[in-house]
CSV table of C-alpha atoms and ligand atoms in Angstrom, one decimal:
chain,number,residue,atom,x,y,z
A,7,MET,CA,-8.7,25.3,0.0
A,8,ASP,CA,-11.4,24.4,-2.6
A,9,LYS,CA,-10.4,20.9,-3.6
A,10,ARG,CA,-9.7,18.2,-1.0
A,11,VAL,CA,-6.6,16.0,-1.2
A,12,GLU,CA,-7.1,12.6,-2.7
A,13,LEU,CA,-6.4,9.4,-0.6
A,14,LEU,CA,-5.0,6.8,-3.0
A,15,ALA,CA,-4.9,3.2,-2.0
A,16,PRO,CA,-3.3,0.1,-3.5
A,17,ALA,CA,-5.5,-2.6,-5.0
A,18,GLY,CA,-3.6,-5.8,-5.5
A,19,ASP,CA,-6.8,-7.7,-6.5
A,20,LEU,CA,-10.5,-7.3,-6.6
A,21,GLU,CA,-11.1,-7.9,-2.9
A,22,LYS,CA,-8.5,-5.4,-1.9
A,23,LEU,CA,-9.9,-2.9,-4.3
A,24,LYS,CA,-13.4,-3.2,-2.8
A,25,MET,CA,-12.0,-3.0,0.8
A,26,ALA,CA,-10.0,0.1,-0.1
A,27,VAL,CA,-13.0,1.8,-1.5
A,28,LEU,CA,-15.3,0.8,1.3
A,29,TYR,CA,-12.8,1.8,4.0
A,30,GLY,CA,-12.4,5.3,2.6
A,31,ALA,CA,-10.1,5.6,-0.4
A,32,ASP,CA,-10.9,8.3,-3.0
A,33,ALA,CA,-9.0,6.4,-5.6
A,34,VAL,CA,-7.2,3.1,-6.1
A,35,TYR,CA,-4.3,2.0,-8.3
A,36,LEU,CA,-4.1,-1.4,-9.8
A,37,ALA,CA,-2.1,-3.4,-12.4
A,38,GLY,CA,-3.2,-5.6,-15.2
A,39,LYS,CA,-1.5,-8.9,-15.9
A,40,GLN,CA,1.2,-7.0,-17.9
A,41,PHE,CA,3.3,-3.9,-17.5
A,42,GLY,CA,2.6,-3.2,-13.8
A,43,LEU,CA,5.3,-3.5,-11.2
A,44,ARG,CA,4.5,-6.0,-8.4
A,45,THR,CA,4.3,-9.5,-9.9
A,46,ALA,CA,3.7,-10.9,-6.4
A,47,SER,CA,0.3,-9.4,-6.2
A,48,ASP,CA,-2.5,-11.2,-8.2
A,49,ASN,CA,-3.2,-8.3,-10.5
A,50,PHE,CA,-6.3,-7.9,-12.6
A,51,SER,CA,-7.5,-9.7,-15.8
A,52,ILE,CA,-9.4,-7.4,-18.1
A,53,GLU,CA,-12.7,-8.8,-16.8
A,54,GLU,CA,-11.7,-8.1,-13.2
A,55,MET,CA,-10.5,-4.6,-14.2
A,56,LYS,CA,-13.9,-3.9,-15.6
A,57,GLU,CA,-15.6,-5.1,-12.4
A,58,GLY,CA,-13.1,-3.2,-10.2
A,59,VAL,CA,-13.4,0.1,-12.2
A,60,SER,CA,-17.3,-0.2,-12.2
A,61,PHE,CA,-17.2,-0.8,-8.4
A,62,ALA,CA,-15.0,2.3,-7.9
A,63,HIS,CA,-17.2,4.4,-10.1
A,64,GLU,CA,-20.4,3.3,-8.5
A,65,HIS,CA,-19.0,4.5,-5.2
A,66,GLY,CA,-17.9,7.8,-6.8
A,67,LYS,CA,-14.2,6.8,-6.7
A,68,LYS,CA,-11.4,6.6,-9.3
A,69,ALA,CA,-9.2,3.8,-10.5
A,70,TYR,CA,-5.8,4.2,-12.1
A,71,LEU,CA,-3.8,1.6,-14.0
A,72,THR,CA,-0.1,1.1,-13.4
A,73,MET,CA,2.0,0.4,-16.5
A,74,ASN,CA,5.2,1.4,-14.9
A,75,ILE,CA,7.7,-1.2,-15.8
A,76,ILE,CA,11.0,-0.2,-17.4
A,77,ALA,CA,10.2,-1.9,-20.7
A,78,HIS,CA,12.5,-3.7,-23.1
A,79,ASN,CA,12.1,-4.1,-26.8
A,80,ASP,CA,10.3,-7.4,-26.5
A,81,SER,CA,7.5,-5.8,-24.5
A,82,MET,CA,6.7,-3.0,-26.8
A,83,ASP,CA,4.5,-4.9,-29.3
A,84,GLN,CA,2.1,-5.9,-26.6
A,85,VAL,CA,1.7,-2.3,-25.2
A,86,ALA,CA,-0.9,-1.1,-27.7
A,87,PRO,CA,-3.3,-4.0,-27.6
A,88,PHE,CA,-3.2,-4.2,-23.8
A,89,LEU,CA,-3.7,-0.4,-23.5
A,90,GLU,CA,-6.7,-0.5,-25.8
A,91,GLU,CA,-8.4,-3.2,-23.8
A,92,ALA,CA,-7.5,-1.6,-20.5
A,93,CYS,CA,-8.8,1.9,-21.5
A,94,ASP,CA,-12.1,0.3,-22.6
A,95,THR,CA,-12.7,-0.8,-19.0
A,96,GLY,CA,-13.2,2.9,-18.1
A,97,ILE,CA,-9.9,3.3,-16.1
A,98,ASP,CA,-9.4,7.0,-15.0
A,99,GLY,CA,-5.7,7.3,-15.7
A,100,ILE,CA,-2.5,5.4,-16.6
A,101,ILE,CA,0.6,5.5,-14.5
A,102,VAL,CA,3.8,5.2,-16.6
A,103,SER,CA,7.5,5.6,-16.1
A,104,ASP,CA,8.9,4.5,-19.5
A,105,PRO,CA,9.0,7.3,-22.0
A,106,GLY,CA,8.3,4.7,-24.8
A,107,ILE,CA,5.1,3.6,-23.0
A,108,PHE,CA,4.2,7.3,-22.4
A,109,GLN,CA,4.5,7.9,-26.1
A,110,VAL,CA,2.3,5.0,-27.0
A,111,VAL,CA,-0.4,6.1,-24.5
A,112,ARG,CA,-0.3,9.7,-25.9
A,113,GLU,CA,-0.6,8.5,-29.5
A,114,LEU,CA,-3.3,5.9,-28.9
A,115,ARG,CA,-5.4,7.5,-26.2
A,116,PRO,CA,-4.6,11.2,-26.1
A,117,GLY,CA,-7.5,11.9,-23.8
A,118,ILE,CA,-6.6,9.6,-21.0
A,119,PRO,CA,-4.8,11.3,-18.0
A,120,ILE,CA,-1.2,10.1,-17.6
A,121,HIS,CA,0.5,10.0,-14.2
A,122,ILE,CA,4.3,9.8,-14.2
A,123,SER,CA,5.4,7.0,-11.9
A,124,THR,CA,7.7,7.5,-8.9
A,125,GLN,CA,10.0,5.1,-10.8
A,126,THR,CA,11.1,8.2,-12.9
A,127,SER,CA,12.7,9.6,-9.7
A,128,THR,CA,11.3,13.1,-10.2
A,129,THR,CA,13.0,15.2,-7.6
A,130,ASN,CA,12.9,18.8,-9.0
A,131,TYR,CA,10.5,21.4,-10.4
A,132,ARG,CA,12.1,21.4,-13.9
A,133,THR,CA,11.5,17.7,-14.3
A,134,VAL,CA,7.9,18.2,-13.1
A,135,GLU,CA,7.5,21.0,-15.7
A,136,PHE,CA,9.1,18.8,-18.3
A,137,TRP,CA,6.6,16.0,-17.9
A,138,HIS,CA,3.7,18.4,-17.5
A,139,ARG,CA,4.6,20.2,-20.8
A,140,LEU,CA,4.7,16.8,-22.5
A,141,GLY,CA,1.2,16.2,-21.5
A,142,ALA,CA,1.3,14.4,-18.1
A,143,LYS,CA,-1.5,15.3,-15.8
A,144,ARG,CA,0.1,14.2,-12.6
A,145,ILE,CA,3.6,13.6,-11.4
A,146,ILE,CA,4.2,11.1,-8.6
A,147,LEU,CA,7.2,12.6,-6.8
A,148,ALA,CA,10.2,10.6,-5.6
A,149,ARG,CA,10.0,9.6,-2.0
A,150,GLU,CA,13.4,11.2,-1.5
A,151,LEU,CA,12.0,14.8,-1.2
A,152,SER,CA,11.7,17.0,1.8
A,153,LEU,CA,8.5,18.9,2.6
A,154,GLU,CA,10.4,22.1,1.7
A,155,GLU,CA,11.3,20.8,-1.7
A,156,ILE,CA,7.7,19.7,-2.3
A,157,ARG,CA,6.4,23.1,-1.4
A,158,GLU,CA,8.9,24.7,-3.8
A,159,ILE,CA,7.8,22.4,-6.7
A,160,ARG,CA,4.2,23.3,-5.9
A,161,ARG,CA,5.0,27.0,-6.1
A,162,LYS,CA,6.9,26.8,-9.3
A,163,VAL,CA,4.7,24.4,-11.2
A,164,PRO,CA,1.2,25.3,-9.9
A,165,ASP,CA,-0.8,23.5,-12.6
A,166,ALA,CA,0.6,20.0,-12.4
A,167,GLU,CA,-1.0,17.5,-10.1
A,168,LEU,CA,1.5,16.3,-7.5
A,169,GLU,CA,1.2,12.9,-5.8
A,170,ILE,CA,3.4,11.8,-2.9
A,171,PHE,CA,3.8,8.6,-0.9
A,172,VAL,CA,2.6,8.9,2.7
A,173,HIS,CA,2.7,5.3,3.9
A,174,GLY,CA,4.4,2.0,3.2
A,175,ALA,CA,7.7,0.3,2.4
A,176,MET,CA,10.8,2.3,1.4
A,177,CYS,CA,13.5,1.3,-0.9
A,178,ILE,CA,17.2,1.8,0.0
A,179,SER,CA,17.7,2.8,-3.7
A,180,TYR,CA,15.9,5.5,-5.5
A,181,SER,CA,12.4,4.1,-5.6
A,182,GLY,CA,13.2,0.6,-6.9
A,183,ARG,CA,15.8,1.7,-9.5
A,184,CYS,CA,18.0,-1.1,-8.3
A,185,LEU,CA,19.7,-4.2,-9.7
A,186,LEU,CA,20.4,-5.9,-6.4
A,187,SER,CA,17.5,-8.4,-6.8
A,188,ASN,CA,18.5,-9.2,-10.4
A,189,TYR,CA,22.0,-9.9,-9.2
A,190,MET,CA,21.2,-11.9,-6.0
A,191,ALA,CA,18.0,-13.7,-7.0
A,192,GLY,CA,17.6,-13.3,-10.8
A,193,ARG,CA,14.4,-11.3,-10.1
A,194,ASP,CA,14.0,-7.9,-11.7
A,195,ALA,CA,12.8,-5.1,-9.4
A,196,ASN,CA,12.1,-3.0,-12.4
A,197,GLN,CA,9.8,-5.6,-13.8
A,198,GLY,CA,7.9,-5.8,-10.5
A,199,ASP,CA,9.6,-8.9,-9.1
A,200,CYS,CA,12.0,-7.7,-6.3
A,201,ALA,CA,13.1,-10.4,-3.8
A,202,HIS,CA,14.1,-7.7,-1.3
A,203,PRO,CA,17.7,-8.8,-0.9
A,204,CYS,CA,18.4,-5.3,0.7
A,205,ARG,CA,16.7,-6.7,3.8
A,206,TRP,CA,18.8,-9.9,4.1
A,207,ARG,CA,21.4,-10.3,6.8
A,208,TYR,CA,24.9,-10.0,5.4
A,209,TYR,CA,28.3,-11.0,6.7
A,210,LEU,CA,31.9,-10.3,5.6
A,211,MET,CA,34.2,-13.2,4.6
A,212,GLU,CA,37.9,-12.9,3.9
A,213,GLU,CA,38.8,-15.1,0.9
A,214,LYS,CA,41.5,-17.2,2.8
A,215,ARG,CA,39.1,-18.0,5.7
A,216,PRO,CA,36.2,-19.6,4.0
A,217,GLY,CA,33.3,-20.2,6.3
A,218,GLN,CA,34.4,-17.5,8.8
A,219,TYR,CA,31.8,-14.8,8.8
A,220,PHE,CA,32.5,-11.4,10.2
A,221,PRO,CA,29.5,-9.4,11.2
A,222,ILE,CA,28.9,-6.1,9.3
A,223,GLU,CA,27.7,-3.5,11.8
A,224,GLU,CA,26.8,0.0,11.1
A,225,ASP,CA,26.6,0.3,14.8
A,226,ALA,CA,26.5,-2.1,17.7
A,227,ALA,CA,22.9,-2.8,17.1
A,228,GLY,CA,23.0,-5.0,14.1
A,229,THR,CA,23.7,-6.0,10.6
A,230,PHE,CA,20.6,-5.2,8.5
A,231,VAL,CA,22.4,-2.3,6.8
A,232,PHE,CA,19.9,-1.6,4.1
A,233,ASN,CA,16.7,-2.4,6.0
A,234,SER,CA,14.7,0.8,6.0
A,235,ARG,CA,11.8,1.3,8.3
A,236,ASP,CA,8.4,1.9,6.6
A,237,LEU,CA,7.2,5.4,5.8
A,238,CYS,CA,4.4,6.8,7.9
A,239,LEU,CA,3.6,10.5,7.5
A,240,LEU,CA,0.2,10.4,9.2
A,241,PRO,CA,1.1,12.8,12.1
A,242,TYR,CA,2.2,15.4,9.5
A,243,LEU,CA,-0.9,15.4,7.3
A,244,PRO,CA,-1.7,19.0,8.1
A,245,GLU,CA,1.6,20.3,6.8
A,246,ILE,CA,1.5,18.0,3.8
A,247,ILE,CA,-2.0,18.8,2.8
A,248,SER,CA,-1.3,22.5,3.2
A,249,SER,CA,1.6,22.2,0.8
A,250,GLY,CA,-0.9,21.8,-2.0
A,251,VAL,CA,-0.3,18.3,-3.2
A,252,THR,CA,-3.1,16.6,-5.0
A,253,SER,CA,-2.9,13.0,-3.9
A,254,LEU,CA,-1.6,11.0,-0.9
A,255,LYS,CA,-0.6,7.5,-1.8
A,256,ILE,CA,-0.4,4.4,0.3
A,257,GLU,CA,2.1,1.8,-0.9
A,258,GLY,CA,1.4,-1.9,-0.8
A,259,ARG,CA,-0.3,-3.8,-3.6
A,260,VAL,CA,1.1,-7.1,-2.2
A,261,LYS,CA,-0.3,-6.4,1.2
A,262,SER,CA,-3.5,-8.1,2.5
A,263,SER,CA,-7.0,-6.6,2.4
A,264,PHE,CA,-6.7,-6.4,6.2
A,265,TYR,CA,-3.7,-4.1,5.8
A,266,VAL,CA,-5.3,-2.0,3.1
A,267,ALA,CA,-8.6,-1.5,5.0
A,268,THR,CA,-6.9,-0.6,8.3
A,269,VAL,CA,-4.4,1.8,6.9
A,270,VAL,CA,-6.9,3.5,4.5
A,271,LYS,CA,-9.4,3.9,7.4
A,272,ALA,CA,-6.8,5.6,9.7
A,273,TYR,CA,-5.7,8.0,6.9
A,274,ARG,CA,-9.4,8.7,5.9
A,275,GLU,CA,-10.3,9.6,9.4
A,276,ALA,CA,-7.2,11.7,9.9
A,277,ILE,CA,-7.7,13.6,6.6
A,278,ASP,CA,-11.4,14.2,7.4
A,279,ALA,CA,-10.4,15.4,10.8
A,280,PHE,CA,-8.0,17.9,9.3
A,281,TYR,CA,-10.7,19.4,7.1
A,282,GLU,CA,-13.1,19.5,10.0
A,283,GLY,CA,-10.5,21.3,12.1
A,284,ASN,CA,-10.3,18.4,14.5
A,285,PHE,CA,-6.8,17.1,13.7
A,286,GLY,CA,-5.5,16.6,17.3
A,287,ASP,CA,-4.2,13.6,19.0
A,288,THR,CA,-2.9,11.2,16.3
A,289,GLY,CA,-2.3,8.4,18.9
A,290,PRO,CA,-5.4,6.3,18.0
A,291,TRP,CA,-4.7,6.4,14.3
A,292,MET,CA,-1.0,5.5,14.9
A,293,ASP,CA,-2.2,2.7,17.0
A,294,GLU,CA,-4.3,1.5,14.2
A,295,VAL,CA,-1.6,1.5,11.5
A,296,GLY,CA,0.7,-0.3,14.0
A,297,LYS,CA,-1.8,-3.2,14.2
A,298,VAL,CA,-1.0,-4.3,10.7
A,299,SER,CA,2.4,-5.4,9.3
A,300,ASN,CA,5.2,-2.8,9.4
A,301,ARG,CA,8.9,-2.6,9.9
A,302,ALA,CA,8.5,0.3,12.4
A,303,PHE,CA,8.1,3.7,11.1
A,304,THR,CA,10.1,6.6,9.8
A,305,THR,CA,9.3,10.0,8.3
A,306,GLY,CA,11.7,9.2,5.4
A,307,PHE,CA,13.0,12.4,3.7
A,308,LEU,CA,10.1,14.7,4.8
A,309,PHE,CA,12.3,16.7,7.1
A,310,GLY,CA,15.6,16.2,5.3
A,311,LYS,CA,18.0,13.3,4.8
A,312,PRO,CA,17.2,10.5,7.2
A,313,GLY,CA,19.8,9.2,9.6
A,314,PRO,CA,20.3,5.9,11.3
A,315,GLU,CA,16.9,6.2,13.0
A,316,ALA,CA,15.3,5.5,9.7
A,317,HIS,CA,16.7,2.0,9.7
A,318,ASN,CA,15.6,-1.1,11.5
A,319,TYR,CA,18.8,-2.9,12.6
A,320,GLU,CA,17.3,-5.5,14.7
A,321,THR,CA,15.2,-7.6,12.3
A,322,SER,CA,13.9,-7.5,8.7
A,323,SER,CA,10.7,-9.4,9.8
A,324,TYR,CA,7.5,-7.6,9.9
A,325,ILE,CA,5.9,-6.4,13.1
A,326,ARG,CA,2.2,-7.2,13.2
A,327,ARG,CA,0.3,-6.8,16.4
A,328,TYR,CA,-3.0,-8.2,15.1
A,329,ASP,CA,-4.1,-11.0,12.8
A,330,PHE,CA,-6.9,-11.0,10.4
A,331,ALA,CA,-9.3,-13.6,11.9
A,332,GLY,CA,-12.3,-13.2,9.7
A,333,LEU,CA,-14.4,-11.0,7.4
A,334,VAL,CA,-18.1,-10.3,8.1
A,335,THR,CA,-20.0,-11.4,4.9
A,336,GLY,CA,-23.6,-11.0,6.1
A,337,TYR,CA,-26.2,-11.5,8.8
A,338,ASP,CA,-28.6,-14.4,9.2
A,339,GLU,CA,-31.9,-12.8,10.1
A,340,ALA,CA,-33.6,-16.0,11.1
A,341,SER,CA,-31.0,-16.9,13.8
A,342,GLY,CA,-29.8,-13.4,14.5
A,343,ARG,CA,-26.2,-14.5,13.8
A,344,LEU,CA,-23.4,-12.7,12.1
A,345,ILE,CA,-22.0,-14.6,9.1
A,346,VAL,CA,-18.2,-14.6,9.0
A,347,GLU,CA,-15.6,-16.0,6.5
A,348,GLN,CA,-12.6,-17.4,8.4
A,349,ARG,CA,-9.2,-16.0,7.5
A,350,ASN,CA,-7.1,-17.2,10.4
A,351,ASN,CA,-7.9,-19.8,13.1
A,352,PHE,CA,-10.2,-18.4,15.9
A,353,LYS,CA,-12.2,-20.0,18.6
A,354,ALA,CA,-14.8,-19.5,21.3
A,355,GLY,CA,-13.3,-17.5,24.2
A,356,ASP,CA,-11.1,-15.4,21.9
A,357,THR,CA,-11.2,-11.7,22.5
A,358,VAL,CA,-11.4,-9.9,19.1
A,359,GLU,CA,-11.9,-6.5,17.7
A,360,ILE,CA,-14.5,-5.9,15.0
A,361,LEU,CA,-13.7,-3.0,12.7
A,362,PRO,CA,-16.5,-1.8,10.4
A,363,PRO,CA,-15.8,0.3,7.3
A,364,LYS,CA,-17.1,3.4,9.1
A,365,GLY,CA,-17.0,4.2,12.8
A,366,PRO,CA,-14.9,2.8,15.7
A,367,PHE,CA,-14.0,-0.8,16.4
A,368,THR,CA,-15.7,-2.8,19.1
A,369,GLU,CA,-13.8,-5.2,21.3
A,370,LEU,CA,-15.7,-8.4,22.4
A,371,THR,CA,-15.2,-12.0,23.4
A,372,LEU,CA,-16.5,-14.7,21.1
A,373,ARG,CA,-19.0,-16.9,22.9
A,374,GLU,CA,-21.0,-19.1,20.5
A,375,LEU,CA,-19.8,-20.3,17.1
A,376,TYR,CA,-21.8,-22.3,14.6
A,377,ASP,CA,-21.1,-24.0,11.3
A,378,GLU,CA,-23.3,-23.6,8.2
A,379,GLU,CA,-25.5,-26.5,9.2
A,380,GLY,CA,-26.2,-24.9,12.6
A,381,ASN,CA,-24.0,-27.2,14.6
A,382,ARG,CA,-22.2,-25.5,17.6
A,383,ILE,CA,-18.4,-25.6,17.1
A,384,ASP,CA,-15.5,-24.6,19.3
A,385,SER,CA,-13.3,-23.2,16.7
A,386,ALA,CA,-13.0,-22.2,13.0
A,387,PRO,CA,-9.9,-24.1,11.8
A,388,HIS,CA,-10.5,-24.3,8.1
A,389,PRO,CA,-9.4,-21.5,5.7
A,390,GLN,CA,-12.3,-19.5,4.4
A,391,MET,CA,-14.9,-21.7,6.2
A,392,LYS,CA,-18.3,-20.0,7.0
A,393,VAL,CA,-18.9,-19.4,10.7
A,394,LEU,CA,-21.9,-17.9,12.3
A,395,LEU,CA,-21.4,-15.9,15.5
A,396,ALA,CA,-24.2,-15.7,18.1
A,397,GLY,CA,-24.5,-13.1,20.8
A,398,VAL,CA,-22.6,-10.3,19.0
A,399,PRO,CA,-24.0,-7.0,17.7
A,400,LEU,CA,-24.9,-6.5,14.1
A,401,PHE,CA,-22.0,-5.3,12.0
A,402,PRO,CA,-22.1,-4.4,8.3
A,403,ALA,CA,-20.7,-6.7,5.6
A,404,ASN,CA,-17.0,-6.3,5.1
A,405,SER,CA,-16.3,-5.5,8.7
A,406,ILE,CA,-12.9,-7.0,9.8
A,407,ILE,CA,-12.5,-9.3,12.7
A,408,ARG,CA,-9.0,-9.1,14.1
A,409,ARG,CA,-7.3,-10.8,17.0
A,410,LYS,CA,-4.1,-10.0,18.8
A,411,SER,CA,-1.4,-12.1,17.2
A,412,ALA,CA,0.1,-14.8,19.3
A,413,LYS,CA,3.4,-13.0,19.9
A,414,GLU,CA,1.4,-10.1,21.5
A,415,ASP,CA,-0.7,-12.2,23.8
A,416,GLY,CA,-0.1,-12.1,27.5
B,18,SF4,S1,16.3,-4.9,-3.4
B,18,SF4,FE1,15.6,-3.4,-1.9
B,18,SF4,S2,16.3,-1.4,-2.6
B,18,SF4,FE2,16.4,-2.8,-4.3
B,18,SF4,S3,14.5,-2.6,-5.4
B,18,SF4,FE3,14.2,-4.3,-4.0
B,18,SF4,S4,13.3,-3.4,-2.1
B,18,SF4,FE4,14.2,-1.7,-3.4
């Protein structure tokens, strides 16, 4: 196995991009202000894109740009100018799903690698071959494929780069090709604005009995009939990497930098362990990915069509065992105190875990907190306030301070 698999992470904004890179991603994917699904994430201006791409390159990593909306006529005039500006930032590849946008990229920038988005629902080797012959470098396969199907595609189209999703939210439709959100909320999933109505709670009402709601139950457990669990394929990385795929993608450009850093780090360590021949107990990595928001986990389609176990019938809320309390931004040499930017309220006496970009986390209890003027304080209540921590070991900048969320305490 000469070339190692790529770990590809979501970058919803500049901070998330930097955290993904620092915590171990080989590449990131991001969207500009136009043409990328996920309008809920902040996305990148051209200036930010330049900064993000430079940051990735300085660390020896790649950055890909998503332009994967299903475009209507009125978008097409803006594609070329946006593409020119975006390509000038040094971006390493463009992710597209719309053949019209594919064609514009080929004509305007024939040298830039094109990745075919999962939005095209590529589920067989002939389709992979089709896109590859047209000039696509990489095909991001549909989530709805089994490991056996992926292996077969790899065997039959050995030259195309293949990317698969290994972690994150699942759609109940084929990778977002769905009009439910347009219909229920006037928000277009294919333009990156899904309101997730598939996860709402539904009842049945007979027309002559207004106001009488009958529960819809797939089984006795509940009514969230379309509420898929999140994908997590970490325990199966050896089989997946051995199938010969090129890139392993983590979903979640709207997720927090806390989420991105935690999930990327767990997968980084697991992938490295695989190549070092140490892929053993996955418990600690699974514990890590369970600390950030998730809807409980499923292996999706990896071992065939999923059954009821892939659904969460009880709640459509996220499970999150830990909160992002703060981010280490530096170290005050004069006082020997760690400088932290607050992200969620924390106080003296709290037991926290500090997770550095490399190496294990450390659990400790916060004893002494100071504000920027050097006054001792009991807590850090204000968003993004600077807090200095005394009596804690030195941790590198960008280490994450996390605390068990209130629901988990006690
Ligand atoms: S409504 Fe649900 S299934 Fe449809 S695109 Fe949104 S998340 Fe996917």
